[in-house]
Coordinates of C-alpha atoms and ligand atoms in Angstrom, one line a residue:
M8 CA -15.9 -128.4 -21.9
K9 CA -14.9 -125.7 -24.4
K10 CA -15.2 -122.6 -22.4
S11 CA -16.0 -119.3 -24.6
N12 CA -13.4 -116.0 -24.0
L13 CA -15.8 -115.0 -20.0
G14 CA -15.3 -118.1 -19.1
L15 CA -18.9 -119.2 -19.9
S16 CA -20.0 -122.6 -21.0
P17 CA -21.2 -122.7 -24.7
G18 CA -24.6 -123.3 -23.2
D19 CA -24.3 -120.3 -20.6
A20 CA -23.2 -118.2 -23.7
E21 CA -26.3 -118.6 -25.4
A22 CA -28.5 -117.9 -22.5
V23 CA -26.4 -114.5 -21.8
V24 CA -26.9 -113.8 -26.0
K25 CA -30.5 -114.6 -25.2
E26 CA -31.7 -112.7 -22.8
A27 CA -29.2 -109.7 -24.0
Q28 CA -31.7 -109.8 -26.9
Q29 CA -34.6 -109.8 -25.0
L30 CA -33.5 -106.7 -23.2
L31 CA -32.7 -105.2 -26.4
A32 CA -36.3 -106.1 -27.8
R33 CA -37.5 -104.3 -24.9
Q34 CA -36.1 -101.4 -24.7
L35 CA -34.7 -100.0 -28.2
D36 CA -36.9 -98.6 -31.0
S37 CA -37.5 -100.6 -33.6
S38 CA -34.7 -98.5 -35.8
A39 CA -32.4 -98.9 -33.0
R40 CA -33.3 -102.6 -32.8
R41 CA -33.2 -103.4 -36.3
R42 CA -29.3 -102.2 -36.9
F43 CA -28.5 -104.0 -33.7
L44 CA -30.2 -107.5 -34.9
R45 CA -28.7 -107.0 -38.5
Q46 CA -25.2 -106.6 -36.8
G47 CA -26.2 -110.1 -35.4
L48 CA -25.6 -110.4 -31.9
T49 CA -23.1 -112.2 -30.5
L50 CA -21.6 -112.8 -27.3
G51 CA -18.5 -110.4 -28.1
G52 CA -21.6 -108.0 -29.7
V53 CA -23.3 -108.0 -25.9
V54 CA -19.8 -107.2 -23.7
M55 CA -19.2 -104.6 -26.7
L56 CA -22.9 -103.2 -26.3
T57 CA -22.7 -102.4 -22.8
G58 CA -19.4 -100.3 -22.9
C59 CA -20.2 -99.0 -26.2
D60 CA -21.9 -95.4 -27.0
L61 CA -25.9 -95.9 -27.1
R62 CA -26.3 -92.3 -26.8
E63 CA -28.2 -92.2 -30.2
T64 CA -30.9 -94.7 -28.4
P65 CA -34.1 -92.9 -27.0
D66 CA -33.8 -94.3 -23.1
V67 CA -30.2 -94.4 -23.3
D68 CA -30.3 -94.4 -19.3
S69 CA -33.1 -97.4 -18.8
V70 CA -30.7 -99.2 -21.9
L71 CA -27.5 -98.7 -19.7
N72 CA -29.5 -99.5 -15.9
S73 CA -30.6 -103.1 -18.0
F74 CA -27.1 -103.9 -18.8
S75 CA -25.6 -102.8 -15.7
R76 CA -28.2 -105.1 -13.6
F77 CA -27.8 -107.8 -16.3
N78 CA -24.1 -107.1 -15.8
D79 CA -24.6 -108.0 -11.6
R80 CA -26.3 -111.4 -12.8
V81 CA -23.1 -112.2 -15.1
Q82 CA -20.9 -111.3 -12.8
G83 CA -22.5 -113.3 -10.0
W84 CA -22.8 -116.1 -12.0
L85 CA -19.4 -115.8 -12.7
F86 CA -17.8 -115.2 -9.2
N87 CA -15.9 -118.3 -7.9
P88 CA -16.2 -118.1 -4.2
A89 CA -12.9 -120.4 -4.1
S90 CA -11.2 -118.1 -5.9
L91 CA -8.8 -115.9 -4.5
S92 CA -7.9 -112.1 -5.0
P93 CA -4.2 -111.9 -5.1
E94 CA -2.4 -110.9 -1.6
Y95 CA 1.0 -109.1 -1.2
S96 CA 3.9 -109.6 0.5
A97 CA 5.0 -106.9 3.5
D98 CA 7.4 -105.0 1.2
R99 CA 5.2 -104.2 -1.7
I100 CA 2.6 -102.1 1.0
A101 CA 1.9 -98.6 -0.4
K102 CA 4.0 -96.0 1.5
S103 CA 1.5 -93.0 1.6
F104 CA -2.6 -95.0 1.4
P105 CA -5.3 -92.8 -0.1
F106 CA -7.7 -91.3 1.0
N107 CA -11.1 -91.0 -0.5
A108 CA -15.0 -90.2 0.1
F109 CA -17.4 -88.1 -1.5
Y110 CA -16.0 -85.2 0.5
G111 CA -12.5 -83.9 1.5
E112 CA -10.6 -85.0 4.3
E113 CA -12.1 -82.2 6.3
D114 CA -15.6 -84.0 6.8
I115 CA -13.9 -87.0 8.0
P116 CA -16.9 -88.8 10.7
Q117 CA -15.1 -88.4 14.3
V118 CA -16.7 -91.5 15.9
N119 CA -16.7 -92.1 19.1
G120 CA -15.7 -95.1 20.2
E121 CA -16.8 -96.2 23.3
Q122 CA -20.3 -94.8 22.6
W123 CA -20.2 -96.7 19.3
R124 CA -22.5 -100.0 18.9
L125 CA -22.8 -101.9 15.5
E126 CA -26.0 -102.8 14.5
I127 CA -27.3 -105.9 13.3
A128 CA -31.3 -105.9 11.2
G129 CA -33.5 -107.8 9.4
L130 CA -33.0 -112.0 8.2
V131 CA -30.9 -113.1 11.7
S132 CA -31.5 -114.8 14.8
D133 CA -29.4 -112.2 17.4
K134 CA -30.1 -108.8 16.8
R135 CA -27.8 -108.2 20.0
S136 CA -25.6 -104.7 19.0
W137 CA -22.2 -105.1 19.0
S138 CA -19.6 -102.9 21.5
L139 CA -16.2 -102.3 19.8
P140 CA -14.2 -104.7 22.8
Q141 CA -16.6 -107.7 22.0
L142 CA -16.0 -106.9 18.2
Y143 CA -11.9 -107.6 18.9
N144 CA -12.0 -109.9 21.2
M145 CA -13.4 -112.1 18.2
Q146 CA -10.3 -114.6 16.6
Q147 CA -8.5 -111.2 14.3
V148 CA -7.4 -112.7 10.3
D149 CA -5.0 -110.3 8.6
Q150 CA -4.7 -109.5 4.4
I151 CA -2.3 -107.5 2.7
T152 CA -4.4 -106.9 -0.2
R153 CA -5.1 -104.3 -3.5
H154 CA -7.5 -101.9 -3.0
I155 CA -8.7 -100.6 -6.6
C156 CA -10.8 -97.2 -7.0
V157 CA -12.9 -96.7 -9.8
E158 CA -11.5 -93.4 -9.9
G159 CA -7.8 -94.3 -11.6
W160 CA -5.7 -95.2 -8.5
S161 CA -5.2 -98.7 -6.6
A162 CA -2.8 -99.6 -3.5
I163 CA -1.8 -101.9 -1.4
G164 CA -2.4 -102.4 2.3
R165 CA -2.7 -104.3 5.3
W166 CA -5.8 -105.0 7.0
G167 CA -7.2 -106.9 9.9
G168 CA -10.2 -107.7 11.6
V169 CA -12.9 -111.0 11.8
R170 CA -13.6 -112.9 9.1
F171 CA -17.4 -111.6 8.2
A172 CA -18.3 -115.2 7.2
D173 CA -17.4 -116.3 11.1
F174 CA -19.3 -113.4 12.3
L175 CA -22.9 -113.9 9.8
K176 CA -22.6 -117.5 11.5
L177 CA -22.5 -116.3 15.0
I178 CA -25.1 -113.7 14.4
G179 CA -27.3 -116.6 12.8
A180 CA -27.7 -114.6 9.3
D181 CA -30.1 -116.5 7.1
T182 CA -27.1 -117.3 4.5
T183 CA -30.0 -118.0 2.0
A184 CA -30.6 -114.8 1.5
K185 CA -29.5 -112.5 -1.2
Y186 CA -28.3 -109.4 0.2
V187 CA -25.8 -107.8 3.2
S188 CA -26.4 -103.9 3.2
F189 CA -24.6 -101.4 5.3
K190 CA -25.0 -98.5 6.3
C191 CA -22.4 -95.9 7.8
A192 CA -22.3 -92.8 9.8
D193 CA -21.2 -91.1 7.4
D194 CA -24.9 -90.8 5.2
Y195 CA -23.3 -93.6 2.7
Y196 CA -24.5 -96.9 1.9
T197 CA -23.3 -100.2 0.3
S198 CA -25.0 -103.6 -0.2
I199 CA -23.4 -106.9 -1.4
D200 CA -24.1 -110.2 -2.5
M201 CA -24.2 -113.1 -0.1
A202 CA -22.0 -114.5 -2.1
S203 CA -19.4 -111.9 -1.8
A204 CA -20.4 -111.3 2.3
L205 CA -19.2 -115.5 2.5
H206 CA -15.9 -115.0 0.9
P207 CA -13.2 -116.0 3.2
Q208 CA -10.8 -112.6 2.5
T209 CA -14.3 -110.7 3.2
I210 CA -13.4 -109.0 6.6
M211 CA -14.6 -107.0 9.3
A212 CA -11.7 -104.8 9.5
L213 CA -10.5 -103.1 12.9
S214 CA -7.0 -102.8 12.2
W215 CA -4.9 -100.9 9.0
D216 CA -0.9 -101.3 9.3
G217 CA -0.7 -103.2 11.9
R218 CA -2.4 -100.4 14.4
I219 CA -6.4 -99.4 15.3
L220 CA -8.2 -97.9 12.0
P221 CA -7.6 -94.9 11.6
P222 CA -10.2 -92.4 11.3
E223 CA -9.6 -91.8 7.4
Y224 CA -9.9 -95.7 6.8
G225 CA -12.6 -96.1 8.3
Y226 CA -12.5 -96.0 12.3
P227 CA -14.3 -98.1 13.9
M228 CA -15.0 -100.2 12.0
K229 CA -15.0 -101.2 7.7
I230 CA -15.9 -104.0 5.2
R231 CA -12.5 -105.2 3.6
I232 CA -13.9 -107.0 0.3
P233 CA -11.2 -106.8 -2.0
T234 CA -12.3 -109.1 -4.3
K235 CA -14.6 -105.7 -5.3
L236 CA -13.8 -102.5 -6.4
G237 CA -13.3 -99.7 -3.8
Y238 CA -16.9 -98.2 -3.1
K239 CA -18.0 -101.3 -2.5
N240 CA -15.5 -101.4 0.5
P241 CA -17.8 -99.3 3.2
K242 CA -16.2 -97.4 6.1
H243 CA -17.4 -96.6 9.4
I244 CA -20.2 -98.6 9.4
Q245 CA -23.2 -98.6 11.6
V246 CA -25.6 -101.3 10.4
I247 CA -25.3 -104.5 9.3
E248 CA -29.0 -106.0 7.6
V249 CA -29.1 -109.6 6.0
T250 CA -31.6 -109.1 3.7
N251 CA -33.7 -109.9 0.1
R252 CA -34.4 -106.8 -0.6
Y253 CA -32.2 -104.5 -2.9
T254 CA -30.2 -101.6 -1.5
G255 CA -28.4 -100.2 -3.7
G256 CA -25.8 -98.4 -2.5
Y257 CA -24.2 -94.7 -3.0
W258 CA -22.4 -94.5 -5.9
E259 CA -24.7 -97.6 -7.8
D260 CA -27.7 -95.6 -7.3
E261 CA -25.5 -92.6 -10.1
G262 CA -25.0 -95.4 -12.3
Y263 CA -22.0 -97.4 -11.4
N264 CA -22.3 -101.3 -11.6
W265 CA -23.6 -102.6 -8.3
F266 CA -21.8 -106.0 -8.0
G267 CA -18.4 -103.7 -8.6
G268 CA -16.2 -107.1 -9.1
S269 CA -12.6 -106.2 -9.2
Ligands
MTE20 N1 -18.6 -94.6 4.5 C1 -18.1 -93.9 3.3 N2 -17.5 -95.8 3.2 C2 -16.4 -95.3 1.4 C3 -16.2 -94.2 0.7 C4 -17.6 -92.9 1.9 O1 -17.8 -92.0 1.0 N3 -18.2 -93.1 2.9 N4 -15.7 -94.1 -0.3 C5 -15.5 -95.6 -0.6 C6 -14.4 -95.4 -2.1 S1 -15.0 -94.7 -3.4 C7 -13.3 -95.2 -1.7 S2 -11.9 -95.7 -2.8 C8 -12.5 -96.5 -0.8 C9 -12.0 -95.7 -0.2 O2 -11.5 -96.2 0.8 P1 -9.8 -95.2 1.6 O3 -10.5 -93.8 2.0 O4 -9.7 -96.1 3.0 O5 -8.8 -95.3 0.5 O6 -13.9 -96.0 0.2 C10 -15.3 -96.4 0.1 N5 -16.5 -96.9 1.0
MO21 MO1 -13.3 -95.3 -5.4

Protein backbone atom coordinates (compact mmCIF):
# COMPACT_ATOMS: atom_id res chain seq x y z
CA MET A 1 0.00 0.00 0.00
CA LYS A 2 1.24 3.48 -0.81
CA LYS A 3 2.23 5.46 2.24
CA SER A 4 1.78 9.18 2.69
CA ASN A 5 4.61 11.40 3.93
CA LEU A 6 3.61 10.79 7.52
CA GLY A 7 3.93 7.05 7.13
CA LEU A 8 0.15 6.71 7.43
CA SER A 9 -1.81 4.54 5.04
CA PRO A 10 -4.28 6.48 2.83
CA GLY A 11 -7.15 5.24 5.00
CA ASP A 12 -5.47 6.45 8.18
CA ALA A 13 -4.63 9.78 6.57
CA GLU A 14 -8.26 10.28 5.64
CA ALA A 15 -9.30 9.54 9.22
CA VAL A 16 -6.72 12.03 10.53
CA VAL A 17 -8.03 14.79 8.27
CA LYS A 18 -11.62 14.01 9.16
CA GLU A 19 -10.89 14.12 12.85
CA ALA A 20 -8.99 17.40 12.51
CA GLN A 21 -11.96 18.87 10.65
CA GLN A 22 -14.28 17.86 13.46
CA LEU A 23 -11.95 19.38 16.02
CA LEU A 24 -11.84 22.61 14.05
CA ALA A 25 -15.59 22.68 13.63
CA ARG A 26 -16.06 22.34 17.38
CA GLN A 27 -13.48 24.86 18.40
CA LEU A 28 -13.06 27.70 15.97
CA ASP A 29 -15.58 30.46 15.53
CA SER A 30 -17.36 30.53 12.21
CA SER A 31 -15.12 33.08 10.46
CA ALA A 32 -11.91 31.29 11.43
CA ARG A 33 -13.52 28.02 10.40
CA ARG A 34 -14.51 29.42 7.02
CA ARG A 35 -10.97 30.63 6.49
CA PHE A 36 -9.51 27.16 7.11
CA LEU A 37 -12.14 25.34 5.14
CA ARG A 38 -11.78 27.69 2.18
CA GLN A 39 -8.13 26.78 2.01
CA GLY A 40 -9.11 23.14 2.09
CA LEU A 41 -7.79 20.90 4.81
CA THR A 42 -5.22 18.42 3.56
CA LEU A 43 -3.02 16.18 5.67
CA GLY A 44 -0.18 18.65 5.09
CA GLY A 45 -2.52 21.39 6.26
CA VAL A 46 -3.22 19.54 9.48
CA VAL A 47 0.47 19.08 10.11
CA MET A 48 1.07 22.77 9.47
CA LEU A 49 -1.87 23.70 11.61
CA THR A 50 -0.49 21.94 14.64
CA GLY A 51 2.58 24.15 14.41
CA CYS A 52 1.08 27.28 12.87
CA ASP A 53 0.24 30.56 14.48
CA LEU A 54 -3.29 30.41 15.81
CA ARG A 55 -3.03 33.56 17.92
CA GLU A 56 -5.85 35.21 16.02
CA THR A 57 -8.43 32.61 16.92
CA PRO A 58 -10.75 33.24 19.85
CA ASP A 59 -9.94 30.23 21.98
CA VAL A 60 -6.32 29.55 21.22
CA ASP A 61 -5.59 27.44 24.29
CA SER A 62 -8.34 24.95 23.72
CA VAL A 63 -7.50 24.64 20.03
CA LEU A 64 -3.83 24.04 20.77
CA ASN A 65 -4.70 21.66 23.57
CA SER A 66 -6.98 19.61 21.38
CA PHE A 67 -4.34 19.47 18.72
CA SER A 68 -1.76 18.39 21.25
CA ARG A 69 -4.00 15.56 22.48
CA PHE A 70 -4.80 14.74 18.84
CA ASN A 71 -1.08 14.73 18.15
CA ASP A 72 -0.66 12.27 21.09
CA ARG A 73 -3.02 9.87 19.36
CA VAL A 74 -1.25 10.23 16.00
CA GLN A 75 2.09 9.52 17.70
CA GLY A 76 0.47 6.58 19.47
CA TRP A 77 -0.67 5.15 16.13
CA LEU A 78 2.69 5.76 14.47
CA PHE A 79 4.72 4.40 17.38
CA ASN A 80 6.23 1.11 16.36
CA PRO A 81 7.02 -1.00 19.44
CA ALA A 82 9.52 -3.00 17.40
CA SER A 83 11.55 -0.09 16.09
CA LEU A 84 14.61 0.76 18.14
CA SER A 85 16.19 4.06 19.04
CA PRO A 86 19.80 4.29 17.74
CA GLU A 87 22.51 2.93 20.02
CA TYR A 88 26.07 4.28 19.84
CA SER A 89 29.62 3.15 20.45
CA ALA A 90 31.37 4.12 23.70
CA ASP A 91 33.56 6.75 21.97
CA ARG A 92 30.42 8.78 21.21
CA ILE A 93 29.53 9.25 24.90
CA ALA A 94 29.37 12.93 25.88
CA LYS A 95 32.45 14.14 27.77
CA SER A 96 30.36 16.21 30.13
CA PHE A 97 26.73 15.21 30.36
CA PRO A 98 24.29 18.10 31.11
CA PHE A 99 22.21 18.24 34.27
CA ASN A 100 18.67 19.56 33.87
CA ALA A 101 15.68 19.95 36.17
CA PHE A 102 13.04 22.56 36.97
CA TYR A 103 15.48 23.88 39.63
CA GLY A 104 19.22 24.44 39.95
CA GLU A 105 21.93 21.99 41.01
CA GLU A 106 21.82 23.28 44.60
CA ASP A 107 18.33 21.78 44.98
CA ILE A 108 19.03 18.26 43.71
CA PRO A 109 17.16 15.87 46.04
CA GLN A 110 19.46 13.94 48.36
CA VAL A 111 17.72 10.57 48.51
CA ASN A 112 18.85 8.10 51.19
CA GLY A 113 19.30 4.84 49.28
CA GLU A 114 19.01 2.63 52.36
CA GLN A 115 15.68 4.06 53.39
CA TRP A 116 14.36 4.47 49.85
CA ARG A 117 11.47 2.22 48.82
CA LEU A 118 9.89 2.12 45.40
CA GLU A 119 6.12 2.14 45.87
CA ILE A 120 3.83 0.29 43.47
CA ALA A 121 0.23 1.31 42.93
CA GLY A 122 -2.75 0.75 40.67
CA LEU A 123 -3.49 -2.16 38.36
CA VAL A 124 -0.85 -4.65 39.52
CA SER A 125 -1.27 -7.93 41.40
CA ASP A 126 1.81 -7.50 43.64
CA LYS A 127 1.91 -4.10 45.34
CA ARG A 128 4.89 -4.85 47.61
CA SER A 129 7.41 -2.02 47.66
CA TRP A 130 10.99 -2.51 46.42
CA SER A 131 14.33 -1.79 48.04
CA LEU A 132 17.41 -0.79 46.06
CA PRO A 133 19.29 -4.10 46.58
CA GLN A 134 16.26 -5.98 45.25
CA LEU A 135 16.44 -3.95 42.02
CA TYR A 136 20.24 -4.35 41.83
CA ASN A 137 19.69 -8.12 42.03
CA MET A 138 17.49 -8.27 38.96
CA GLN A 139 18.93 -8.92 35.51
CA GLN A 140 20.61 -5.72 34.24
CA VAL A 141 20.84 -4.38 30.69
CA ASP A 142 22.96 -1.57 29.27
CA GLN A 143 22.41 1.06 26.61
CA ILE A 144 24.33 3.93 25.01
CA THR A 145 21.64 6.24 23.65
CA ARG A 146 20.94 9.90 22.95
CA HIS A 147 18.96 12.02 25.41
CA ILE A 148 17.18 14.88 23.63
CA CYS A 149 15.90 17.86 25.61
CA VAL A 150 13.40 20.29 24.08
CA GLU A 151 15.41 23.14 25.56
CA GLY A 152 17.85 22.68 22.70
CA TRP A 153 20.53 20.20 23.71
CA SER A 154 21.13 16.52 23.28
CA ALA A 155 23.82 14.22 24.64
CA ILE A 156 24.78 10.58 24.34
CA GLY A 157 25.11 8.70 27.61
CA ARG A 158 25.29 5.19 29.00
CA TRP A 159 22.61 3.91 31.34
CA GLY A 160 22.20 0.48 32.90
CA GLY A 161 19.35 -1.10 34.80
CA VAL A 162 16.29 -3.30 34.70
CA ARG A 163 14.22 -3.62 31.56
CA PHE A 164 10.91 -2.03 32.53
CA ALA A 165 8.87 -4.69 30.67
CA ASP A 166 10.53 -7.39 32.83
CA PHE A 167 9.66 -5.48 35.98
CA LEU A 168 6.04 -4.89 34.94
CA LYS A 169 5.67 -8.59 34.20
CA LEU A 170 7.17 -9.53 37.55
CA ILE A 171 4.77 -7.37 39.54
CA GLY A 172 1.80 -8.66 37.58
CA ALA A 173 0.94 -5.36 35.92
CA ASP A 174 -2.19 -5.20 33.79
CA THR A 175 -0.45 -4.45 30.50
CA THR A 176 -3.78 -3.73 28.82
CA ALA A 177 -4.01 -0.58 30.97
CA LYS A 178 -3.46 2.70 29.13
CA TYR A 179 -0.81 4.42 31.25
CA VAL A 180 2.07 4.08 33.63
CA SER A 181 2.55 7.14 35.81
CA PHE A 182 5.51 8.19 37.94
CA LYS A 183 5.95 10.35 41.02
CA CYS A 184 9.40 11.66 41.90
CA ALA A 185 11.22 12.79 45.05
CA ASP A 186 11.31 16.41 43.80
CA ASP A 187 7.59 16.87 43.00
CA TYR A 188 8.17 16.09 39.35
CA TYR A 189 5.69 13.68 37.80
CA THR A 190 4.91 12.30 34.38
CA SER A 191 3.07 9.45 32.69
CA ILE A 192 3.59 7.35 29.58
CA ASP A 193 1.58 5.13 27.24
CA MET A 194 1.76 1.37 27.93
CA ALA A 195 3.33 0.60 24.51
CA SER A 196 6.31 2.81 25.39
CA ALA A 197 6.50 1.32 28.89
CA LEU A 198 6.86 -2.15 27.33
CA HIS A 199 9.37 -1.03 24.68
CA PRO A 200 12.59 -3.11 24.99
CA GLN A 201 14.77 0.01 25.42
CA THR A 202 12.71 1.46 28.26
CA ILE A 203 14.65 0.76 31.46
CA MET A 204 14.64 1.50 35.16
CA ALA A 205 18.10 3.06 35.13
CA LEU A 206 20.21 2.36 38.22
CA SER A 207 23.60 3.25 36.76
CA TRP A 208 25.11 5.94 34.59
CA ASP A 209 28.47 5.65 32.83
CA GLY A 210 29.24 2.41 34.66
CA ARG A 211 28.67 3.71 38.18
CA ILE A 212 25.74 4.05 40.56
CA LEU A 213 23.35 6.67 39.16
CA PRO A 214 24.62 10.01 40.56
CA PRO A 215 22.22 12.35 42.43
CA GLU A 216 22.10 14.91 39.60
CA TYR A 217 20.99 12.29 37.06
CA GLY A 218 18.25 10.79 39.20
CA TYR A 219 19.57 8.65 42.09
CA PRO A 220 18.49 6.10 43.04
CA MET A 221 16.46 5.27 39.93
CA LYS A 222 15.21 7.03 36.83
CA ILE A 223 13.15 5.83 33.91
CA ARG A 224 15.25 5.98 30.76
CA ILE A 225 13.18 6.01 27.55
CA PRO A 226 15.33 6.75 24.49
CA THR A 227 12.22 6.83 22.24
CA LYS A 228 10.96 9.86 24.18
CA LEU A 229 12.15 13.41 24.86
CA GLY A 230 14.05 14.32 28.04
CA TYR A 231 11.02 15.50 30.02
CA LYS A 232 9.48 12.01 29.63
CA ASN A 233 12.50 10.53 31.46
CA PRO A 234 11.62 11.05 35.15
CA LYS A 235 14.42 10.99 37.74
CA HIS A 236 14.35 10.06 41.47
CA ILE A 237 11.31 7.80 41.08
CA GLN A 238 9.29 7.08 44.23
CA VAL A 239 5.96 5.75 43.00
CA ILE A 240 4.99 3.77 39.90
CA GLU A 241 1.29 3.44 39.13
CA VAL A 242 -0.38 1.40 36.39
CA THR A 243 -3.64 3.12 35.52
CA ASN A 244 -6.34 3.96 32.99
CA ARG A 245 -6.63 7.46 34.45
CA TYR A 246 -4.82 10.24 32.54
CA THR A 247 -2.45 11.90 35.02
CA GLY A 248 -0.51 14.25 32.72
CA GLY A 249 2.89 15.50 33.82
CA TYR A 250 4.83 18.44 35.22
CA TRP A 251 5.68 20.01 31.84
CA GLU A 252 2.81 18.36 29.99
CA ASP A 253 0.36 20.26 32.22
CA GLU A 254 2.13 23.46 31.09
CA GLY A 255 1.44 22.59 27.47
CA TYR A 256 4.28 20.27 26.42
CA ASN A 257 3.01 17.49 24.21
CA TRP A 258 2.12 14.47 26.34
CA PHE A 259 3.35 11.65 24.07
CA GLY A 260 6.70 13.42 23.69
CA GLY A 261 8.26 11.08 21.11
CA SER A 262 11.86 11.83 20.18
N1 LIG B 1 12.48 14.24 38.83
C1 LIG B 1 12.74 14.97 37.74
N2 LIG B 1 12.92 14.32 36.57
C2 LIG B 1 13.19 15.04 35.46
C3 LIG B 1 13.25 16.46 35.46
C4 LIG B 1 13.04 17.11 36.72
O1 LIG B 1 13.07 18.35 36.85
N3 LIG B 1 12.79 16.33 37.83
N4 LIG B 1 13.52 17.15 34.29
C5 LIG B 1 13.37 16.44 33.01
C6 LIG B 1 14.05 17.07 31.90
S1 LIG B 1 13.25 18.39 31.14
C7 LIG B 1 15.24 16.60 31.38
S2 LIG B 1 15.94 17.23 29.98
C8 LIG B 1 15.95 15.48 32.03
C9 LIG B 1 17.39 15.86 32.36
O2 LIG B 1 18.08 14.74 32.85
P1 LIG B 1 19.62 14.81 33.21
O3 LIG B 1 19.77 15.76 34.39
O4 LIG B 1 20.00 13.41 33.53
O5 LIG B 1 20.33 15.35 31.99
O6 LIG B 1 15.30 15.05 33.21
C10 LIG B 1 13.90 15.01 33.13
N5 LIG B 1 13.40 14.35 34.30
MO1 LIG C 1 14.31 18.62 29.09
